[in-house]
PDB file of C-alpha atoms and ligand atoms in Angstrom:
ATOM      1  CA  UNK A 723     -16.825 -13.125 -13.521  1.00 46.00           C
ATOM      2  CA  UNK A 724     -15.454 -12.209  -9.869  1.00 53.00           C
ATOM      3  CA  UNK A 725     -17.787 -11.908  -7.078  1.00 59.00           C
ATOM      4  CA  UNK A 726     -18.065  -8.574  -4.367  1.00 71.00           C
ATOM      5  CA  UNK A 727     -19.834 -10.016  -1.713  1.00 69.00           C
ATOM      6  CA  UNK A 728     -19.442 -11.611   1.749  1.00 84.00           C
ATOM      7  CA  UNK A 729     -16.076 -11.244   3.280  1.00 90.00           C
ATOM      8  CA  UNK A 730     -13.168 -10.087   1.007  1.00 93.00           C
ATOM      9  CA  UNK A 731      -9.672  -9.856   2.399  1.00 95.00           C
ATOM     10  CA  UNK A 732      -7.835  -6.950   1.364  1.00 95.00           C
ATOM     11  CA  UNK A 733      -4.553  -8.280   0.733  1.00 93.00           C
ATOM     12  CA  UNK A 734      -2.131  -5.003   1.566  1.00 90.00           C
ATOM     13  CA  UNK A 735      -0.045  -4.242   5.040  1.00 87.00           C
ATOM     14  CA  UNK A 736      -0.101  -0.961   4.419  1.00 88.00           C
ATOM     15  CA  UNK A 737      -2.510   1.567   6.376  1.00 87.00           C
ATOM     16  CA  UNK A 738      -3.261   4.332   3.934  1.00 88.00           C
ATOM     17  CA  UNK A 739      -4.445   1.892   1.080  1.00 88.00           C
ATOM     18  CA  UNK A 740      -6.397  -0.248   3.682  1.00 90.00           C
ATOM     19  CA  UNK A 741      -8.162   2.728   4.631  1.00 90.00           C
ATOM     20  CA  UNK A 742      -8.727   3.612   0.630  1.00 91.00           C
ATOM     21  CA  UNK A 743      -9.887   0.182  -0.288  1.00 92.00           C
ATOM     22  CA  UNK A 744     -12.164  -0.154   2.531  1.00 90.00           C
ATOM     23  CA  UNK A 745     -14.190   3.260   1.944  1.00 90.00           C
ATOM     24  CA  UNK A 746     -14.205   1.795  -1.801  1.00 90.00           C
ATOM     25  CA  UNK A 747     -15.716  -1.520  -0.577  1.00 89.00           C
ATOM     26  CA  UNK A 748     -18.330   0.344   2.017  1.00 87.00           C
ATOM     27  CA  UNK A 749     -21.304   1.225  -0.280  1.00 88.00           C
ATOM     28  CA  UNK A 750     -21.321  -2.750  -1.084  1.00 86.00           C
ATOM     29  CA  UNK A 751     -22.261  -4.070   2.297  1.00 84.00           C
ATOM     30  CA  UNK A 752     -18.730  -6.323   1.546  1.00 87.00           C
ATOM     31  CA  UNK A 753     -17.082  -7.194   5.226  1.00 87.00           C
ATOM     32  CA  UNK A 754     -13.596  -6.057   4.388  1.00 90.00           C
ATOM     33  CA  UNK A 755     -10.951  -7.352   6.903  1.00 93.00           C
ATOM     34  CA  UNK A 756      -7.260  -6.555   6.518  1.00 92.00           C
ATOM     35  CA  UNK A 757      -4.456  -9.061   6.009  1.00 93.00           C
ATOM     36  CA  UNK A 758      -2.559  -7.771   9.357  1.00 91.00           C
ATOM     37  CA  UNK A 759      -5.974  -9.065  10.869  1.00 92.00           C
ATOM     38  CA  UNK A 760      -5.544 -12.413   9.450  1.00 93.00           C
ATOM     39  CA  UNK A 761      -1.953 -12.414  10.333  1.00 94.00           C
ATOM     40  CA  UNK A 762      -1.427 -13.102   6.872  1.00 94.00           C
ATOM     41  CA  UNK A 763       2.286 -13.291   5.841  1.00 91.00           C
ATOM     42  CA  UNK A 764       3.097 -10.069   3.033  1.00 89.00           C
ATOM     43  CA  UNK A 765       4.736 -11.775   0.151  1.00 92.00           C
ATOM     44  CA  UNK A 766       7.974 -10.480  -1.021  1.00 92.00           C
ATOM     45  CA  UNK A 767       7.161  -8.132  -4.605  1.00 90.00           C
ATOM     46  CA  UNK A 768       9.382 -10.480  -6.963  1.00 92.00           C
ATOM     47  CA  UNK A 769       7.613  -9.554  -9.970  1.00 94.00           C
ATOM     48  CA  UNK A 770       8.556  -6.143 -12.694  1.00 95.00           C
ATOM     49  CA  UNK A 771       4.933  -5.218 -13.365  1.00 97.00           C
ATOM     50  CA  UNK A 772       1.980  -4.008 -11.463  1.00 97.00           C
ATOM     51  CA  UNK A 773      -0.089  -6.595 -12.696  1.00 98.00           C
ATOM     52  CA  UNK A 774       2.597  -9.369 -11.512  1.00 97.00           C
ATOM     53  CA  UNK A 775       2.605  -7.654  -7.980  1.00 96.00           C
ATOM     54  CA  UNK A 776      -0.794  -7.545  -7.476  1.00 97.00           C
ATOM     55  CA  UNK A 777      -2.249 -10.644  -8.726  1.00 97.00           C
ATOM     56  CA  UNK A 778       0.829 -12.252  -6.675  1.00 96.00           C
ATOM     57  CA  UNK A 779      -0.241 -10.358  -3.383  1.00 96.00           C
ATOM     58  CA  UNK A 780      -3.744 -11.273  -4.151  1.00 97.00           C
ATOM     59  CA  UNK A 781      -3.602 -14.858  -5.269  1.00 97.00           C
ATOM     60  CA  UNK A 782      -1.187 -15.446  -1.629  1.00 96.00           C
ATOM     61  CA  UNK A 783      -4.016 -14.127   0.207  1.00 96.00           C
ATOM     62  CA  UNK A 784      -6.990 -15.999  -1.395  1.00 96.00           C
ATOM     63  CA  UNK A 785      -4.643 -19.057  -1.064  1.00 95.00           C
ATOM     64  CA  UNK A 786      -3.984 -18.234   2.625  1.00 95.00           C
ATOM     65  CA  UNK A 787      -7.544 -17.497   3.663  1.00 95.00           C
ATOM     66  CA  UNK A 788     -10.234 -19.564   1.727  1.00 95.00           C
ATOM     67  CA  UNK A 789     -11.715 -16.659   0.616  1.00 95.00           C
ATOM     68  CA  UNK A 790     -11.783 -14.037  -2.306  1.00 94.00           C
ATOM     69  CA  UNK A 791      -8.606 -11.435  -1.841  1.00 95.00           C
ATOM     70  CA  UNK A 792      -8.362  -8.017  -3.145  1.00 96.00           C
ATOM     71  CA  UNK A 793      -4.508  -6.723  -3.656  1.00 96.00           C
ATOM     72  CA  UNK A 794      -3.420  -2.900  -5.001  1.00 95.00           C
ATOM     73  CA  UNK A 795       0.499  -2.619  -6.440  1.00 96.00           C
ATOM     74  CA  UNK A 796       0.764   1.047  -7.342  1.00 96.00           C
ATOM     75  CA  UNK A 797       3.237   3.368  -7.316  1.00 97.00           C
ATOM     76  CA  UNK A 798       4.454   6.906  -9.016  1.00 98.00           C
ATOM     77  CA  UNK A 799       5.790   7.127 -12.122  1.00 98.00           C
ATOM     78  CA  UNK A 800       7.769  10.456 -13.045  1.00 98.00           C
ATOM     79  CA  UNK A 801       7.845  10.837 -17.410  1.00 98.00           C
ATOM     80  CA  UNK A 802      11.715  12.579 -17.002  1.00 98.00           C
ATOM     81  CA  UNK A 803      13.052   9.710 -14.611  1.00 98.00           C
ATOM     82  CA  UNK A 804      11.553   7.188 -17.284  1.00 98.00           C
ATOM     83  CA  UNK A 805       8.781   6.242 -15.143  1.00 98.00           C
ATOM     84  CA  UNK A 806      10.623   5.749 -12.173  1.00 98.00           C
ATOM     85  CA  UNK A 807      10.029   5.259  -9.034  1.00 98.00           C
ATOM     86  CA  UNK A 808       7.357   2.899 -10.670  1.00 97.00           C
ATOM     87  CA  UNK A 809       7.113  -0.468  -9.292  1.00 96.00           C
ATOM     88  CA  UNK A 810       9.993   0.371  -7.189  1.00 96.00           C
ATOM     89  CA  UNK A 811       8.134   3.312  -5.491  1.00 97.00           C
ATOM     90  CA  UNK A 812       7.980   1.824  -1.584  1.00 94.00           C
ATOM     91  CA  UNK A 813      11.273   0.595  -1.585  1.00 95.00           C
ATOM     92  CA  UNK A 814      12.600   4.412  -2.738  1.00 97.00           C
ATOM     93  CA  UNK A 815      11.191   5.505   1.165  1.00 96.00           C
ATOM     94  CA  UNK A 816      13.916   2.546   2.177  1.00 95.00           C
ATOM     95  CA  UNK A 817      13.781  -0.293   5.103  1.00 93.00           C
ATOM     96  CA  UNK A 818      11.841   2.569   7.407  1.00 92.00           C
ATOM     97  CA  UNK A 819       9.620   3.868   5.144  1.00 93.00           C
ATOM     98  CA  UNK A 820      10.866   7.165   5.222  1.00 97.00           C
ATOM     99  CA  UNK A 821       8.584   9.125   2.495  1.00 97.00           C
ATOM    100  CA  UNK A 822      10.661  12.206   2.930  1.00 97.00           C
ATOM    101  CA  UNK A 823      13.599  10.306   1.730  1.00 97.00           C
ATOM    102  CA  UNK A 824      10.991   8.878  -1.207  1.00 98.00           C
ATOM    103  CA  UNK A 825      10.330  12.566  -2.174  1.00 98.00           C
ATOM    104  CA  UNK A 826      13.639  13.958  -1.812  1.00 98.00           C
ATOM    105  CA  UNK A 827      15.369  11.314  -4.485  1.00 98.00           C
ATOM    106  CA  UNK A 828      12.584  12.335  -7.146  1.00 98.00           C
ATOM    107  CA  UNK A 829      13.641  15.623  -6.966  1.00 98.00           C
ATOM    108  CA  UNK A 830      17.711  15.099  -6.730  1.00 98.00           C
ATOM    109  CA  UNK A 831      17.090  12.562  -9.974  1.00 98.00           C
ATOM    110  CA  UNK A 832      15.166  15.557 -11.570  1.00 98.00           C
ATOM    111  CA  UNK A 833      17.574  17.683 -10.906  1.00 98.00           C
ATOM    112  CA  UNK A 834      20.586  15.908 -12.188  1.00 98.00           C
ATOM    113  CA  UNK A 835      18.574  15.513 -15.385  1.00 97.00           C
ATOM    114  CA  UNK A 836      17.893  19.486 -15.021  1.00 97.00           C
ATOM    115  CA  UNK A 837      14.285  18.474 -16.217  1.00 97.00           C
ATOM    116  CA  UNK A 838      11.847  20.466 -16.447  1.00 97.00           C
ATOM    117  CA  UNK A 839       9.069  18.186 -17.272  1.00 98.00           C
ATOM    118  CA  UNK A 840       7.394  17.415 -13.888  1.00 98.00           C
ATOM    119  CA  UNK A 841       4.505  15.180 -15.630  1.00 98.00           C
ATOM    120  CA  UNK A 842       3.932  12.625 -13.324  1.00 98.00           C
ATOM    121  CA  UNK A 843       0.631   9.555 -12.725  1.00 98.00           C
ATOM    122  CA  UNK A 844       0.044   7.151 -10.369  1.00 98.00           C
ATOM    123  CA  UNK A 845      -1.153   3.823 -11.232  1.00 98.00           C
ATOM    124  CA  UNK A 846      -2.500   1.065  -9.811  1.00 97.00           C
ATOM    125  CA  UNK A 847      -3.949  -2.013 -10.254  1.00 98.00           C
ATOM    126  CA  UNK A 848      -6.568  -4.044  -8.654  1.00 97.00           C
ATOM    127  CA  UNK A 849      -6.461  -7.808  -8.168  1.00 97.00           C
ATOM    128  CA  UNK A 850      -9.430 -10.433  -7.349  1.00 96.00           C
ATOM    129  CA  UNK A 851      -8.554 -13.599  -6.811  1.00 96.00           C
ATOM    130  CA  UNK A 852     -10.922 -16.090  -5.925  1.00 94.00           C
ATOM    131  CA  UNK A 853      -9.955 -18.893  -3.820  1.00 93.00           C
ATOM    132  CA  UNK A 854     -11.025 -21.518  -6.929  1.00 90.00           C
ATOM    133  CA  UNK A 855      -7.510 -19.764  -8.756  1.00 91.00           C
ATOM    134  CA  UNK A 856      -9.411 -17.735 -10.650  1.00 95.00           C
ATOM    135  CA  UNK A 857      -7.548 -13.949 -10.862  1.00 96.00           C
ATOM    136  CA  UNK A 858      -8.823 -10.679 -12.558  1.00 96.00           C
ATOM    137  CA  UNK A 859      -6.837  -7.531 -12.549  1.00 98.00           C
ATOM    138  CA  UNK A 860      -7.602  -3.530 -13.028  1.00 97.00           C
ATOM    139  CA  UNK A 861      -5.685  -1.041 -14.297  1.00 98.00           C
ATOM    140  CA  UNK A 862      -6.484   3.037 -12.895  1.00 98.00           C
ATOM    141  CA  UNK A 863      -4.228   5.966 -13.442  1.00 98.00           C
ATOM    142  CA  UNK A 864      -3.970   9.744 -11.949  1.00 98.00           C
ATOM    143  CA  UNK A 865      -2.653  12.413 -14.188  1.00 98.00           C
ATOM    144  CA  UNK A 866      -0.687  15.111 -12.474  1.00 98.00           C
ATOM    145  CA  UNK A 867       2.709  16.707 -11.728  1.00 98.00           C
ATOM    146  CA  UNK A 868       5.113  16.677  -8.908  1.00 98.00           C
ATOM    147  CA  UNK A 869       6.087  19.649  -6.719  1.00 98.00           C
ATOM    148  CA  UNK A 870       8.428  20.754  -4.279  1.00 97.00           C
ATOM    149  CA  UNK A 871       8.508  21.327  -1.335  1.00 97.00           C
ATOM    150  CA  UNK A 872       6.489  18.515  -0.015  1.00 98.00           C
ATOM    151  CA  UNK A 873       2.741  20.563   0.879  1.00 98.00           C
ATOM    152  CA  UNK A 874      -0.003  19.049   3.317  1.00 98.00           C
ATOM    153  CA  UNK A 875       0.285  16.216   6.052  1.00 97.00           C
ATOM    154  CA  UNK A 876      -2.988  13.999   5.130  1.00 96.00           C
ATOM    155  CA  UNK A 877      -2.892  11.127   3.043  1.00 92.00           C
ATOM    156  CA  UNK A 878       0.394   8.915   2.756  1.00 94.00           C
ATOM    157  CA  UNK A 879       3.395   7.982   0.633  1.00 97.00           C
ATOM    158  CA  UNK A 880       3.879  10.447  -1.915  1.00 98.00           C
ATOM    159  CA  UNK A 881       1.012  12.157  -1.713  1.00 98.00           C
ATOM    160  CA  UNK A 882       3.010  15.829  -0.084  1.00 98.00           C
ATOM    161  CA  UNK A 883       4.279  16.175  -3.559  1.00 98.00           C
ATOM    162  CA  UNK A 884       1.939  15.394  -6.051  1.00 98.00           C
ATOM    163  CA  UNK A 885      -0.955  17.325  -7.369  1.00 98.00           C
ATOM    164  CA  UNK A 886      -3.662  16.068  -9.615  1.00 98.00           C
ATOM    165  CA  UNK A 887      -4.387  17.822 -12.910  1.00 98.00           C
ATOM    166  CA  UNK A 888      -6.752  20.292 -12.655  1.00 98.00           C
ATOM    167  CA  UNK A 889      -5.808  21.147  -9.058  1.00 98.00           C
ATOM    168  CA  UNK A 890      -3.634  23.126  -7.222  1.00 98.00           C
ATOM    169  CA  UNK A 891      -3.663  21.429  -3.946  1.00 98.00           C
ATOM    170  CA  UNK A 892      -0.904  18.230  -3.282  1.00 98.00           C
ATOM    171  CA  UNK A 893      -3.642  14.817  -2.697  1.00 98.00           C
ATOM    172  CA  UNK A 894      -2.070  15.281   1.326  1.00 98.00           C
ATOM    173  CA  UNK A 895      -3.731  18.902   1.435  1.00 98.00           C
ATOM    174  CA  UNK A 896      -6.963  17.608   0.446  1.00 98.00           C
ATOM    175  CA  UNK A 897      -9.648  15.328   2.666  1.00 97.00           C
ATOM    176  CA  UNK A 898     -10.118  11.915   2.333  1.00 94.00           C
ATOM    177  CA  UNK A 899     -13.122  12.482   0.419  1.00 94.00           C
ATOM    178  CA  UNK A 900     -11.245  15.425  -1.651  1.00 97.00           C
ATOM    179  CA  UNK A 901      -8.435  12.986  -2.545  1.00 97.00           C
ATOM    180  CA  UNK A 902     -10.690   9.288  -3.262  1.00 94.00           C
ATOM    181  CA  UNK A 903     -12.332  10.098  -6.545  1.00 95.00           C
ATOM    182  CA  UNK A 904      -9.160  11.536  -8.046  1.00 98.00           C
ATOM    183  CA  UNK A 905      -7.309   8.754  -7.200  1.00 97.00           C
ATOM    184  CA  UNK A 906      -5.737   5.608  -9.589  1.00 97.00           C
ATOM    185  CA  UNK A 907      -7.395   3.532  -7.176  1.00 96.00           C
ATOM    186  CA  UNK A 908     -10.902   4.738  -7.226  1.00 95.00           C
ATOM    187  CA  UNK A 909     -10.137   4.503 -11.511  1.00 97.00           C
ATOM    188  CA  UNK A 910      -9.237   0.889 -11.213  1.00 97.00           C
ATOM    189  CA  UNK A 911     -11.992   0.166  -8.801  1.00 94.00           C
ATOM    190  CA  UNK A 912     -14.249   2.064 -11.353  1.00 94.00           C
ATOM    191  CA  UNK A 913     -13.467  -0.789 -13.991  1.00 95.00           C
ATOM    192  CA  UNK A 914     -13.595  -3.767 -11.113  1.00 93.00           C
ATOM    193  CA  UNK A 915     -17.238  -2.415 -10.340  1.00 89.00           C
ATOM    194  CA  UNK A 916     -17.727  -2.283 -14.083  1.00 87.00           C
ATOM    195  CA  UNK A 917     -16.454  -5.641 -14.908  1.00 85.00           C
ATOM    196  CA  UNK A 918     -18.946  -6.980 -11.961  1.00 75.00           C
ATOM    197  CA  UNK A 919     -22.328  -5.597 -14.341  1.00 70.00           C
TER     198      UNK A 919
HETATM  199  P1  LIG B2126       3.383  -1.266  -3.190  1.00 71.39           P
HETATM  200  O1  LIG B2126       2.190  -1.283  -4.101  1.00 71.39           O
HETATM  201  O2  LIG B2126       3.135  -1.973  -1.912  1.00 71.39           O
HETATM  202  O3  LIG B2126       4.624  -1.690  -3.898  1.00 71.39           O
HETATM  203  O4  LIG B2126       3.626   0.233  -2.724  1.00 71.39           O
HETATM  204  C1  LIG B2126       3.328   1.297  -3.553  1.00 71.39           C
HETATM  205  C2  LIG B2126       3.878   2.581  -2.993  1.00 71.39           C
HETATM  206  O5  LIG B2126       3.479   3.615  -3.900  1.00 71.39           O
HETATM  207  C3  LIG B2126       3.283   2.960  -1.657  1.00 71.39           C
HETATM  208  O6  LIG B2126       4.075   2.568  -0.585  1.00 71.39           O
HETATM  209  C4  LIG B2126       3.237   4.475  -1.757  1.00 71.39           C
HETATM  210  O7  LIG B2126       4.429   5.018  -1.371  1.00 71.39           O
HETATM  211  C5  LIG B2126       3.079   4.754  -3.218  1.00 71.39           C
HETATM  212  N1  LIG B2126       1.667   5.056  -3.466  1.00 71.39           N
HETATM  213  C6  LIG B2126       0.726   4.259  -4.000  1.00 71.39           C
HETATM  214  N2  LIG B2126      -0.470   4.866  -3.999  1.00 71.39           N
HETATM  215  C7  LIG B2126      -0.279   6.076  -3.433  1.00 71.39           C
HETATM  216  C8  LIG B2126      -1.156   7.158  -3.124  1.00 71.39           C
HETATM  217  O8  LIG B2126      -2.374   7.142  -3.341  1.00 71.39           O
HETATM  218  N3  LIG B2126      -0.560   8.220  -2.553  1.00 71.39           N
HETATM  219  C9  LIG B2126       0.766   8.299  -2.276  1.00 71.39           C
HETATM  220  N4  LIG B2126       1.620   7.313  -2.507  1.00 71.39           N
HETATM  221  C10 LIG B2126       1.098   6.199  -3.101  1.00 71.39           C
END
């Protein structure tokens, strides 16, 4: 059964989920500290799954550290493009990270499909690894559809151009607190927290 106490690195380089993870991690009185703070190295993403990804970012940081490591891989998956981006979904943006680049391909590979299902989710998945080897991982989706043009200039990645069922607003119109609980990450923390009782 894995822990949430004390100090738990969260095993990700990248701003917008440190920021997610951390608000997650607040109500618990857990010390969160980032893996940039550690100077912790980011391992390259060899694996095909989210699961592989995470537990691999997670069990590198617990190994690294000494102590328990928390790790999201998640990404969006469009229904027409067979659920790409997927796993592949950061290195879409390319070696700058260029989101509008990220956004633009999903909608040139719609359109050279001429699809007209815009179903999207994003997924992620959670993984605690304690420093003993042990490794659990969580699996959260959100339901929703892309749009276009990219809307709203909060949140990060792909967030411009998708919106949530049962909203009308992209996840980068909305606040931080307007975007948290709808996310795949608050979903697979849901089942971490659960898991814990
Ligand atoms: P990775 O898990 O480091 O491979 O990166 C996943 C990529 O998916 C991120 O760089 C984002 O572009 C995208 N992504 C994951 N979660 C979100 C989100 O909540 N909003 C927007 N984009 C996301």
């Amino acid at each position: 059964m894995p822990k949430l106490s004390g100090r738990i690195v969260v095993a990700s380089h990248n701003a917008g989920k440190v920021r997610e993870i951390g608000e997650l991690l607040a109500p618990f009185g857990v010390e969160a500290i980032s893996a940039a703070a550690l100077n912790l190295a980011e391992p390259e993403e060899t694996e095909a799954t989210f699961v592989g990804n995470a537990e691999l970012k997670a069990r590198a940081a617990a190994d690294a550290s000494g102590l328990p490591a928390l790790a999201d891989d998640s990404g969006l998956e469009v229904f027409a493009l067979e659920r790409a981006p997927g796993v592949y979904s950061a290195r879409w943006a390319g070696p700058g990270g260029d989101f509008n680049v990220a956004m633009a391909r999903v909608w040139r590979e719609l359109e050279k499909r001429g699809a007209s299902d815009h179903r999207a989710r994003f997924v992620c998945v959670l993984a605690l690894a304690q420093p003993n080897g042990a490794v659990e991982s969580f699996e959260g989706e959100a339901p929703g559809h892309v749009v276009r043009p990219p809307r709203g200039d909060k949140g990060f990645g792909y967030d411009p151009i998708f919106v949530p069922d049962g909203h009308t607003k992209t996840f980068a119109e909305m606040t931080p607190d307007e975007k948290l609980p709808l996310t795949h990450r608050a979903r697979a923390f849901a089942k971490l927290l659960a898991a814990l009782r």
